[in-house]
Amino acid sequence: MYPQYATVIFLLIAMGVLQGQSSHEMDITRWKATASRIEIIRDHWGIPHIYAPTDADAIFGMMYAQCEDDFPRVERNYLDATGQMALALGPDYIWQDLRTRLWMDSTTAIQHYNEAPNWLKNWCNAFADGINYYLHTHPETKPLWIQQFRPWMPFMFTEGSIGGDITRVPLQALQAFYDEEDRIGMADLTPDYLDEPSGSNGFAISKKITTEGRALLLINPHTSFYFRSEQHIVSEEGLNVYGAATWGQFFIYQGFNEHCGWMHTSTYADALDTYEETIVEQQGRLFYQHGKDVRPLTTKIVTIAYIENGQIKERTFTTYHTHHGPVIGKEGNKWLTFSMMNRPTDALLQDVGRMKANGYKRFKKVS
């Protein structure tokens, strides 16, 4: 079905029907062609069930339905993931954006997108198209800042996948280190991301000990009631998955298909580490101790744009990095660096592989 529509659009262009159209008008033509192939049925509880001929079409419908339910949450998650909170909400979010930009930027995300497998690019294109088509068909929806979603954005928002979580980096410690004015006379702040226990519970029960001989998976996510959307996504290419997706993501974070069920894979194991660095100054340059050697600290200039009193302003920071990761604070006379597994392409491959796993062996391989 998909190739037929692609052929029709190609023939229209060749015949000159679409010639003279702007890029945006051609986007609209493509979006409408995709939407015509998708059916979204909401059940008695309002849960969307998306049916489409291809996986990519299903993702288009998945994102469109998410935006119908709560576009503000979709946009806010990408404002956060792309380091643009301060542009939408003001200078109070400068430090949150700086934390994001210590690891992630659009240039790197675009590179990941360009190097991704073609099928994953198609999913990412469908992600952007589905949200943008929603905005086109709902002019009453006014984004805070992001007027157009891009297919590279999922590479900056893989929360719930393999790897770390930058929210473990305390913003107070970050500000105390990088804000010249506030740093003077401010007490050293010890990272507090382990002070308050958090997490979720999951219980897997073997079919051997259940009455009906069916395995059970019980999930108790410690999140607010509206923290994730609930969806059912089906395609003729074999996608058939139900569960909870974080707003703005095109994979089921917690759920099941016909063969497997999963909670999620967020974990501290081999993903996050904080290091104390001994800083040494030599001839006006900064180094850090590594074993018996000293290595030069690398620097990266990061500019954070923010809105204040209706005007866009900027603050520029010189950030420091060791081979462990960026400097995120200070404790006593030690600088603290944060090491995080940051493999967005692998994360997305895991997310998709999990949804399409056809048994425990395959599930274990992708997870």
Tab-separated table of C-alpha atoms in Angstrom:
chain	number	residue	atom	x	y	z
A	1	MET	CA	0.000	0.000	0.000
A	2	TYR	CA	2.779	2.427	0.917
A	3	PRO	CA	4.696	2.006	-2.398
A	4	GLN	CA	1.490	2.744	-4.313
A	5	TYR	CA	1.067	6.076	-2.562
A	6	ALA	CA	4.722	6.907	-3.060
A	7	THR	CA	4.309	6.194	-6.783
A	8	VAL	CA	1.238	8.433	-7.004
A	9	ILE	CA	3.075	11.355	-5.391
A	10	PHE	CA	6.084	10.825	-7.664
A	11	LEU	CA	3.831	10.836	-10.756
A	12	LEU	CA	2.101	14.012	-9.619
A	13	ILE	CA	5.469	15.724	-9.306
A	14	ALA	CA	6.571	14.406	-12.702
A	15	MET	CA	3.356	15.687	-14.304
A	16	GLY	CA	3.898	19.116	-12.828
A	17	VAL	CA	0.867	18.996	-10.549
A	18	LEU	CA	3.026	19.719	-7.504
A	19	GLN	CA	5.535	21.926	-9.305
A	20	GLY	CA	5.626	25.441	-7.957
A	21	GLN	CA	4.568	24.338	-4.524
A	22	SER	CA	6.633	25.454	-1.567
A	23	SER	CA	8.516	22.941	0.542
A	24	HIS	CA	5.876	23.304	3.252
A	25	GLU	CA	3.054	22.672	0.777
A	26	MET	CA	4.776	19.495	-0.374
A	27	ASP	CA	5.134	18.450	3.260
A	28	ILE	CA	1.376	18.885	3.680
A	29	THR	CA	0.715	16.785	0.581
A	30	ARG	CA	2.924	14.018	1.980
A	31	TRP	CA	1.336	14.213	5.425
A	32	LYS	CA	-2.173	13.919	3.965
A	33	ALA	CA	-1.164	10.913	1.875
A	34	THR	CA	0.232	9.196	4.965
A	35	ALA	CA	-2.776	10.079	7.131
A	36	SER	CA	-5.143	8.578	4.534
A	37	ARG	CA	-3.549	5.169	5.115
A	38	ILE	CA	-3.964	5.213	8.904
A	39	GLU	CA	-6.952	4.418	11.095
A	40	ILE	CA	-7.116	5.541	14.723
A	41	ILE	CA	-9.905	3.985	16.787
A	42	ARG	CA	-10.466	5.064	20.375
A	43	ASP	CA	-12.068	2.531	22.673
A	44	HIS	CA	-14.543	3.072	25.513
A	45	TRP	CA	-11.756	4.456	27.743
A	46	GLY	CA	-10.346	6.746	25.058
A	47	ILE	CA	-7.268	4.592	24.418
A	48	PRO	CA	-6.114	5.009	20.793
A	49	HIS	CA	-5.647	1.877	18.689
A	50	ILE	CA	-3.587	2.760	15.620
A	51	TYR	CA	-3.726	0.602	12.481
A	52	ALA	CA	-1.458	1.206	9.479
A	53	PRO	CA	0.112	-0.675	6.549
A	54	THR	CA	3.739	0.002	7.534
A	55	ASP	CA	5.640	0.428	10.781
A	56	ALA	CA	6.537	4.003	9.850
A	57	ASP	CA	2.900	4.842	9.115
A	58	ALA	CA	1.946	3.415	12.511
A	59	ILE	CA	4.506	5.683	14.176
A	60	PHE	CA	2.998	8.664	12.346
A	61	GLY	CA	-0.401	7.753	13.802
A	62	MET	CA	1.088	7.040	17.215
A	63	MET	CA	2.580	10.536	17.453
A	64	TYR	CA	-0.547	12.190	16.071
A	65	ALA	CA	-2.671	10.474	18.727
A	66	GLN	CA	-0.242	11.461	21.495
A	67	CYS	CA	-0.538	15.101	20.411
A	68	GLU	CA	-4.321	14.829	20.399
A	69	ASP	CA	-4.167	13.688	24.015
A	70	ASP	CA	-1.536	16.068	25.387
A	71	PHE	CA	0.593	18.126	22.995
A	72	PRO	CA	1.969	20.354	25.801
A	73	ARG	CA	3.637	17.343	27.434
A	74	VAL	CA	5.065	16.224	24.086
A	75	GLU	CA	6.572	19.645	23.447
A	76	ARG	CA	7.838	20.110	26.984
A	77	ASN	CA	9.748	16.823	26.868
A	78	TYR	CA	11.523	17.976	23.714
A	79	LEU	CA	12.165	21.455	25.068
A	80	ASP	CA	13.934	19.680	27.907
A	81	ALA	CA	15.727	17.125	25.726
A	82	THR	CA	17.017	19.734	23.267
A	83	GLY	CA	18.035	22.302	25.887
A	84	GLN	CA	15.440	24.918	24.943
A	85	MET	CA	13.476	25.242	28.181
A	86	ALA	CA	14.817	28.735	28.857
A	87	LEU	CA	13.715	29.903	25.413
A	88	ALA	CA	10.157	28.922	26.267
A	89	LEU	CA	9.979	29.555	30.001
A	90	GLY	CA	12.669	32.085	30.878
A	91	PRO	CA	16.001	32.390	32.699
A	92	ASP	CA	15.044	30.126	35.603
A	93	TYR	CA	15.724	27.204	33.251
A	94	ILE	CA	19.214	28.238	32.120
A	95	TRP	CA	20.856	25.662	34.373
A	96	GLN	CA	18.568	22.885	33.248
A	97	ASP	CA	19.455	23.677	29.619
A	98	LEU	CA	23.162	23.852	30.455
A	99	ARG	CA	22.959	20.407	32.046
A	100	THR	CA	21.413	19.052	28.858
A	101	ARG	CA	23.972	20.717	26.625
A	102	LEU	CA	26.889	19.224	28.561
A	103	TRP	CA	26.061	15.968	26.777
A	104	MET	CA	23.747	16.662	23.881
A	105	ASP	CA	23.495	19.048	20.954
A	106	SER	CA	21.672	19.129	17.636
A	107	THR	CA	24.858	18.712	15.585
A	108	THR	CA	25.602	15.363	17.214
A	109	ALA	CA	21.950	14.295	16.999
A	110	ILE	CA	21.858	15.076	13.271
A	111	GLN	CA	25.001	13.001	12.790
A	112	HIS	CA	23.393	10.063	14.624
A	113	TYR	CA	20.305	10.424	12.426
A	114	ASN	CA	22.347	10.527	9.215
A	115	GLU	CA	24.272	7.400	10.219
A	116	ALA	CA	21.208	5.434	11.376
A	117	PRO	CA	19.793	2.475	9.411
A	118	ASN	CA	17.327	3.569	6.724
A	119	TRP	CA	14.387	1.910	8.456
A	120	LEU	CA	15.134	3.830	11.676
A	121	LYS	CA	15.368	7.065	9.685
A	122	ASN	CA	11.919	6.256	8.295
A	123	TRP	CA	10.578	5.878	11.834
A	124	CYS	CA	12.163	9.202	12.828
A	125	ASN	CA	10.749	10.909	9.731
A	126	ALA	CA	7.317	9.529	10.616
A	127	PHE	CA	7.735	10.761	14.202
A	128	ALA	CA	8.309	14.331	12.997
A	129	ASP	CA	5.634	14.149	10.298
A	130	GLY	CA	2.991	12.895	12.715
A	131	ILE	CA	3.544	15.758	15.162
A	132	ASN	CA	3.855	18.388	12.439
A	133	TYR	CA	0.672	17.161	10.765
A	134	TYR	CA	-1.125	17.458	14.087
A	135	LEU	CA	0.041	21.083	14.389
A	136	HIS	CA	-1.067	21.732	10.804
A	137	THR	CA	-4.555	20.336	11.444
A	138	HIS	CA	-4.895	22.008	14.858
A	139	PRO	CA	-3.988	25.680	14.365
A	140	GLU	CA	-5.580	26.440	17.737
A	141	THR	CA	-2.680	24.604	19.395
A	142	LYS	CA	0.044	27.149	20.128
A	143	PRO	CA	3.468	25.658	20.912
A	144	LEU	CA	5.522	27.376	23.588
A	145	TRP	CA	8.557	27.438	21.304
A	146	ILE	CA	8.994	24.455	18.949
A	147	GLN	CA	7.117	25.318	15.770
A	148	GLN	CA	8.427	22.363	13.758
A	149	PHE	CA	9.645	18.993	14.958
A	150	ARG	CA	12.687	17.448	13.293
A	151	PRO	CA	13.504	13.768	12.651
A	152	TRP	CA	16.810	13.999	14.562
A	153	MET	CA	15.107	14.962	17.813
A	154	PRO	CA	14.521	11.365	19.056
A	155	PHE	CA	18.301	10.952	19.262
A	156	MET	CA	18.278	13.564	22.033
A	157	PHE	CA	15.468	11.944	24.031
A	158	THR	CA	16.042	8.262	24.753
A	159	GLU	CA	14.876	8.297	28.384
A	160	GLY	CA	13.786	4.829	29.390
A	161	SER	CA	16.469	3.144	27.308
A	162	ILE	CA	19.956	1.864	27.933
A	163	GLY	CA	22.258	4.464	29.385
A	164	GLY	CA	22.119	7.100	32.050
A	165	ASP	CA	19.848	9.870	33.139
A	166	ILE	CA	21.141	13.443	33.321
A	167	THR	CA	18.459	14.374	35.852
A	168	ARG	CA	20.736	12.667	38.387
A	169	VAL	CA	23.013	15.711	38.085
A	170	PRO	CA	21.910	18.252	40.751
A	171	LEU	CA	21.235	21.692	39.286
A	172	GLN	CA	22.341	23.505	42.448
A	173	ALA	CA	25.799	21.984	42.258
A	174	LEU	CA	26.015	22.805	38.558
A	175	GLN	CA	25.065	26.437	39.142
A	176	ALA	CA	27.418	26.737	42.086
A	177	PHE	CA	30.298	25.654	39.874
A	178	TYR	CA	29.572	27.459	36.612
A	179	ASP	CA	27.974	30.714	37.778
A	180	GLU	CA	30.812	33.145	38.515
A	181	GLU	CA	28.637	35.410	40.645
A	182	ASP	CA	26.894	32.741	42.680
A	183	ARG	CA	30.018	30.625	43.124
A	184	ILE	CA	31.732	33.193	45.366
A	185	GLY	CA	31.078	32.338	49.005
A	186	MET	CA	28.619	29.601	48.116
A	187	ALA	CA	28.947	26.360	50.066
A	188	ASP	CA	30.107	23.262	48.261
A	189	LEU	CA	27.179	21.052	47.363
A	190	THR	CA	27.373	17.293	47.511
A	191	PRO	CA	25.390	15.551	44.758
A	192	ASP	CA	22.039	14.599	46.200
A	193	TYR	CA	20.654	12.341	43.475
A	194	LEU	CA	20.794	9.258	45.711
A	195	ASP	CA	19.328	10.888	48.829
A	196	GLU	CA	15.720	10.033	48.082
A	197	PRO	CA	14.902	6.457	47.080
A	198	SER	CA	12.920	6.127	43.876
A	199	GLY	CA	12.129	3.532	41.260
A	200	SER	CA	9.448	1.155	40.077
A	201	ASN	CA	8.416	-2.381	40.904
A	202	GLY	CA	7.897	-5.253	38.503
A	203	PHE	CA	7.026	-8.884	39.087
A	204	ALA	CA	7.253	-11.648	36.474
A	205	ILE	CA	5.341	-14.841	37.273
A	206	SER	CA	6.053	-18.060	35.376
A	207	LYS	CA	3.192	-19.743	33.553
A	208	LYS	CA	4.094	-22.933	35.437
A	209	ILE	CA	2.646	-21.558	38.678
A	210	THR	CA	-0.441	-19.705	37.390
A	211	THR	CA	-3.934	-21.210	37.329
A	212	GLU	CA	-4.468	-20.668	33.603
A	213	GLY	CA	-0.932	-21.614	32.613
A	214	ARG	CA	-0.099	-18.144	31.334
A	215	ALA	CA	2.834	-15.987	32.354
A	216	LEU	CA	2.028	-12.732	34.136
A	217	LEU	CA	3.882	-9.422	34.294
A	218	LEU	CA	2.821	-6.972	37.012
A	219	ILE	CA	4.116	-3.411	36.743
A	220	ASN	CA	3.894	-0.655	39.344
A	221	PRO	CA	5.561	2.428	37.833
A	222	HIS	CA	6.240	5.128	40.399
A	223	THR	CA	5.010	7.998	38.262
A	224	SER	CA	2.110	10.410	38.319
A	225	PHE	CA	-1.112	9.184	36.724
A	226	TYR	CA	-0.729	11.237	33.529
A	227	PHE	CA	3.029	10.814	33.182
A	228	ARG	CA	2.723	8.545	30.127
A	229	SER	CA	0.250	7.898	27.340
A	230	GLU	CA	-1.400	4.527	26.722
A	231	GLN	CA	-1.568	3.249	23.149
A	232	HIS	CA	-1.987	0.207	20.919
A	233	ILE	CA	0.036	0.267	17.682
A	234	VAL	CA	-0.483	-2.226	14.852
A	235	SER	CA	1.032	-2.435	11.372
A	236	GLU	CA	0.883	-4.933	8.534
A	237	GLU	CA	4.680	-5.225	8.819
A	238	GLY	CA	4.332	-7.035	12.139
A	239	LEU	CA	4.207	-4.298	14.764
A	240	ASN	CA	1.566	-5.140	17.369
A	241	VAL	CA	2.333	-3.615	20.742
A	242	TYR	CA	0.332	-2.180	23.631
A	243	GLY	CA	1.349	-0.192	26.665
A	244	ALA	CA	2.660	3.094	28.001
A	245	ALA	CA	4.814	5.496	26.008
A	246	THR	CA	6.525	8.558	27.424
A	247	TRP	CA	5.023	11.637	25.773
A	248	GLY	CA	6.848	12.342	22.527
A	249	GLN	CA	8.544	8.966	22.171
A	250	PHE	CA	7.696	6.440	19.469
A	251	PHE	CA	8.321	3.320	21.513
A	252	ILE	CA	6.363	1.546	24.224
A	253	TYR	CA	8.241	2.084	27.471
A	254	GLN	CA	6.221	-0.434	29.489
A	255	GLY	CA	3.940	-2.982	27.887
A	256	PHE	CA	3.727	-6.118	25.785
A	257	ASN	CA	3.304	-7.662	22.357
A	258	GLU	CA	1.967	-11.134	21.479
A	259	HIS	CA	5.161	-12.796	22.731
A	260	CYS	CA	6.825	-10.664	25.413
A	261	GLY	CA	6.139	-8.165	28.148
A	262	TRP	CA	8.561	-5.679	29.665
A	263	MET	CA	8.789	-3.131	32.414
A	264	HIS	CA	11.681	-0.935	31.249
A	265	THR	CA	15.456	-0.985	31.311
A	266	SER	CA	16.348	2.070	33.392
A	267	THR	CA	19.105	1.070	35.803
A	268	TYR	CA	22.214	2.277	37.593
A	269	ALA	CA	24.217	-0.738	36.403
A	270	ASP	CA	27.268	0.284	34.349
A	271	ALA	CA	25.517	3.437	33.188
A	272	LEU	CA	26.275	6.171	35.744
A	273	ASP	CA	29.359	7.038	37.759
A	274	THR	CA	30.558	10.165	39.563
A	275	TYR	CA	34.324	10.757	39.771
A	276	GLU	CA	36.369	12.997	42.037
A	277	GLU	CA	39.059	14.774	40.012
A	278	THR	CA	42.242	16.284	41.426
A	279	ILE	CA	42.885	19.506	39.522
A	280	VAL	CA	46.428	20.699	38.897
A	281	GLU	CA	47.441	24.069	37.456
A	282	GLN	CA	50.636	24.217	35.392
A	283	GLN	CA	51.809	27.339	33.583
A	284	GLY	CA	48.344	28.838	33.642
A	285	ARG	CA	46.649	25.710	32.264
A	286	LEU	CA	44.365	23.285	34.077
A	287	PHE	CA	45.074	19.562	34.229
A	288	TYR	CA	43.610	16.636	36.157
A	289	GLN	CA	45.368	13.765	37.830
A	290	HIS	CA	44.980	10.348	36.214
A	291	GLY	CA	47.048	7.708	37.936
A	292	LYS	CA	50.631	8.969	37.949
A	293	ASP	CA	50.026	11.240	34.974
A	294	VAL	CA	48.255	14.538	34.475
A	295	ARG	CA	45.993	15.173	31.526
A	296	PRO	CA	44.748	18.518	30.204
A	297	LEU	CA	41.158	19.430	30.910
A	298	THR	CA	39.254	19.964	27.693
A	299	THR	CA	36.912	22.922	27.374
A	300	LYS	CA	33.730	23.449	25.431
A	301	ILE	CA	31.943	26.761	24.929
A	302	VAL	CA	28.199	26.428	25.447
A	303	THR	CA	25.780	29.277	24.721
A	304	ILE	CA	22.316	29.116	26.273
A	305	ALA	CA	19.604	31.284	24.749
A	306	TYR	CA	16.728	32.385	26.977
A	307	ILE	CA	13.748	34.697	26.854
A	308	GLU	CA	13.350	37.542	29.323
A	309	ASN	CA	10.846	40.374	29.140
A	310	GLY	CA	9.953	39.388	25.611
A	311	GLN	CA	13.554	39.504	24.375
A	312	ILE	CA	15.895	36.656	23.495
A	313	LYS	CA	19.177	36.892	25.354
A	314	GLU	CA	22.202	34.632	25.734
A	315	ARG	CA	24.624	33.419	28.356
A	316	THR	CA	27.877	31.743	27.412
A	317	PHE	CA	29.735	29.256	29.589
A	318	THR	CA	33.136	27.614	29.393
A	319	THR	CA	32.504	24.029	30.439
A	320	TYR	CA	35.167	21.531	31.486
A	321	HIS	CA	35.526	17.861	30.618
A	322	THR	CA	37.773	14.926	31.442
A	323	HIS	CA	37.743	11.550	29.737
A	324	HIS	CA	35.137	10.541	32.322
A	325	GLY	CA	32.695	13.235	31.280
A	326	PRO	CA	31.753	16.859	32.003
A	327	VAL	CA	32.484	18.622	35.286
A	328	ILE	CA	29.158	18.960	37.111
A	329	GLY	CA	30.173	20.382	40.473
A	330	LYS	CA	32.678	20.503	43.279
A	331	GLU	CA	33.128	18.795	46.630
A	332	GLY	CA	35.833	20.204	48.875
A	333	ASN	CA	38.861	20.757	46.650
A	334	LYS	CA	37.806	18.035	44.225
A	335	TRP	CA	35.996	18.666	40.966
A	336	LEU	CA	33.217	16.190	40.174
A	337	THR	CA	32.735	14.646	36.758
A	338	PHE	CA	29.793	12.557	35.669
A	339	SER	CA	30.216	9.531	33.426
A	340	MET	CA	27.099	8.420	31.582
A	341	MET	CA	26.440	5.821	28.928
A	342	ASN	CA	25.354	7.993	26.003
A	343	ARG	CA	24.521	5.824	22.983
A	344	PRO	CA	21.297	7.206	21.487
A	345	THR	CA	21.278	5.083	18.332
A	346	ASP	CA	21.792	1.877	20.303
A	347	ALA	CA	19.100	3.016	22.705
A	348	LEU	CA	16.532	3.484	19.937
A	349	LEU	CA	17.516	0.176	18.338
A	350	GLN	CA	16.893	-1.491	21.688
A	351	ASP	CA	13.536	0.223	22.096
A	352	VAL	CA	12.304	-0.884	18.691
A	353	GLY	CA	13.789	-4.379	18.985
A	354	ARG	CA	12.015	-4.854	22.280
A	355	MET	CA	8.646	-3.994	20.719
A	356	LYS	CA	9.128	-6.448	17.835
A	357	ALA	CA	10.758	-9.299	19.788
A	358	ASN	CA	9.093	-12.613	18.854
A	359	GLY	CA	10.212	-14.552	21.921
A	360	TYR	CA	12.396	-14.519	24.994
A	361	LYS	CA	15.576	-15.356	23.062
A	362	ARG	CA	15.136	-12.355	20.773
A	363	PHE	CA	14.030	-10.121	23.643
A	364	LYS	CA	17.113	-11.030	25.656
A	365	LYS	CA	19.366	-10.313	22.676
A	366	VAL	CA	18.035	-6.803	22.089
A	367	SER	CA	17.818	-5.913	25.779
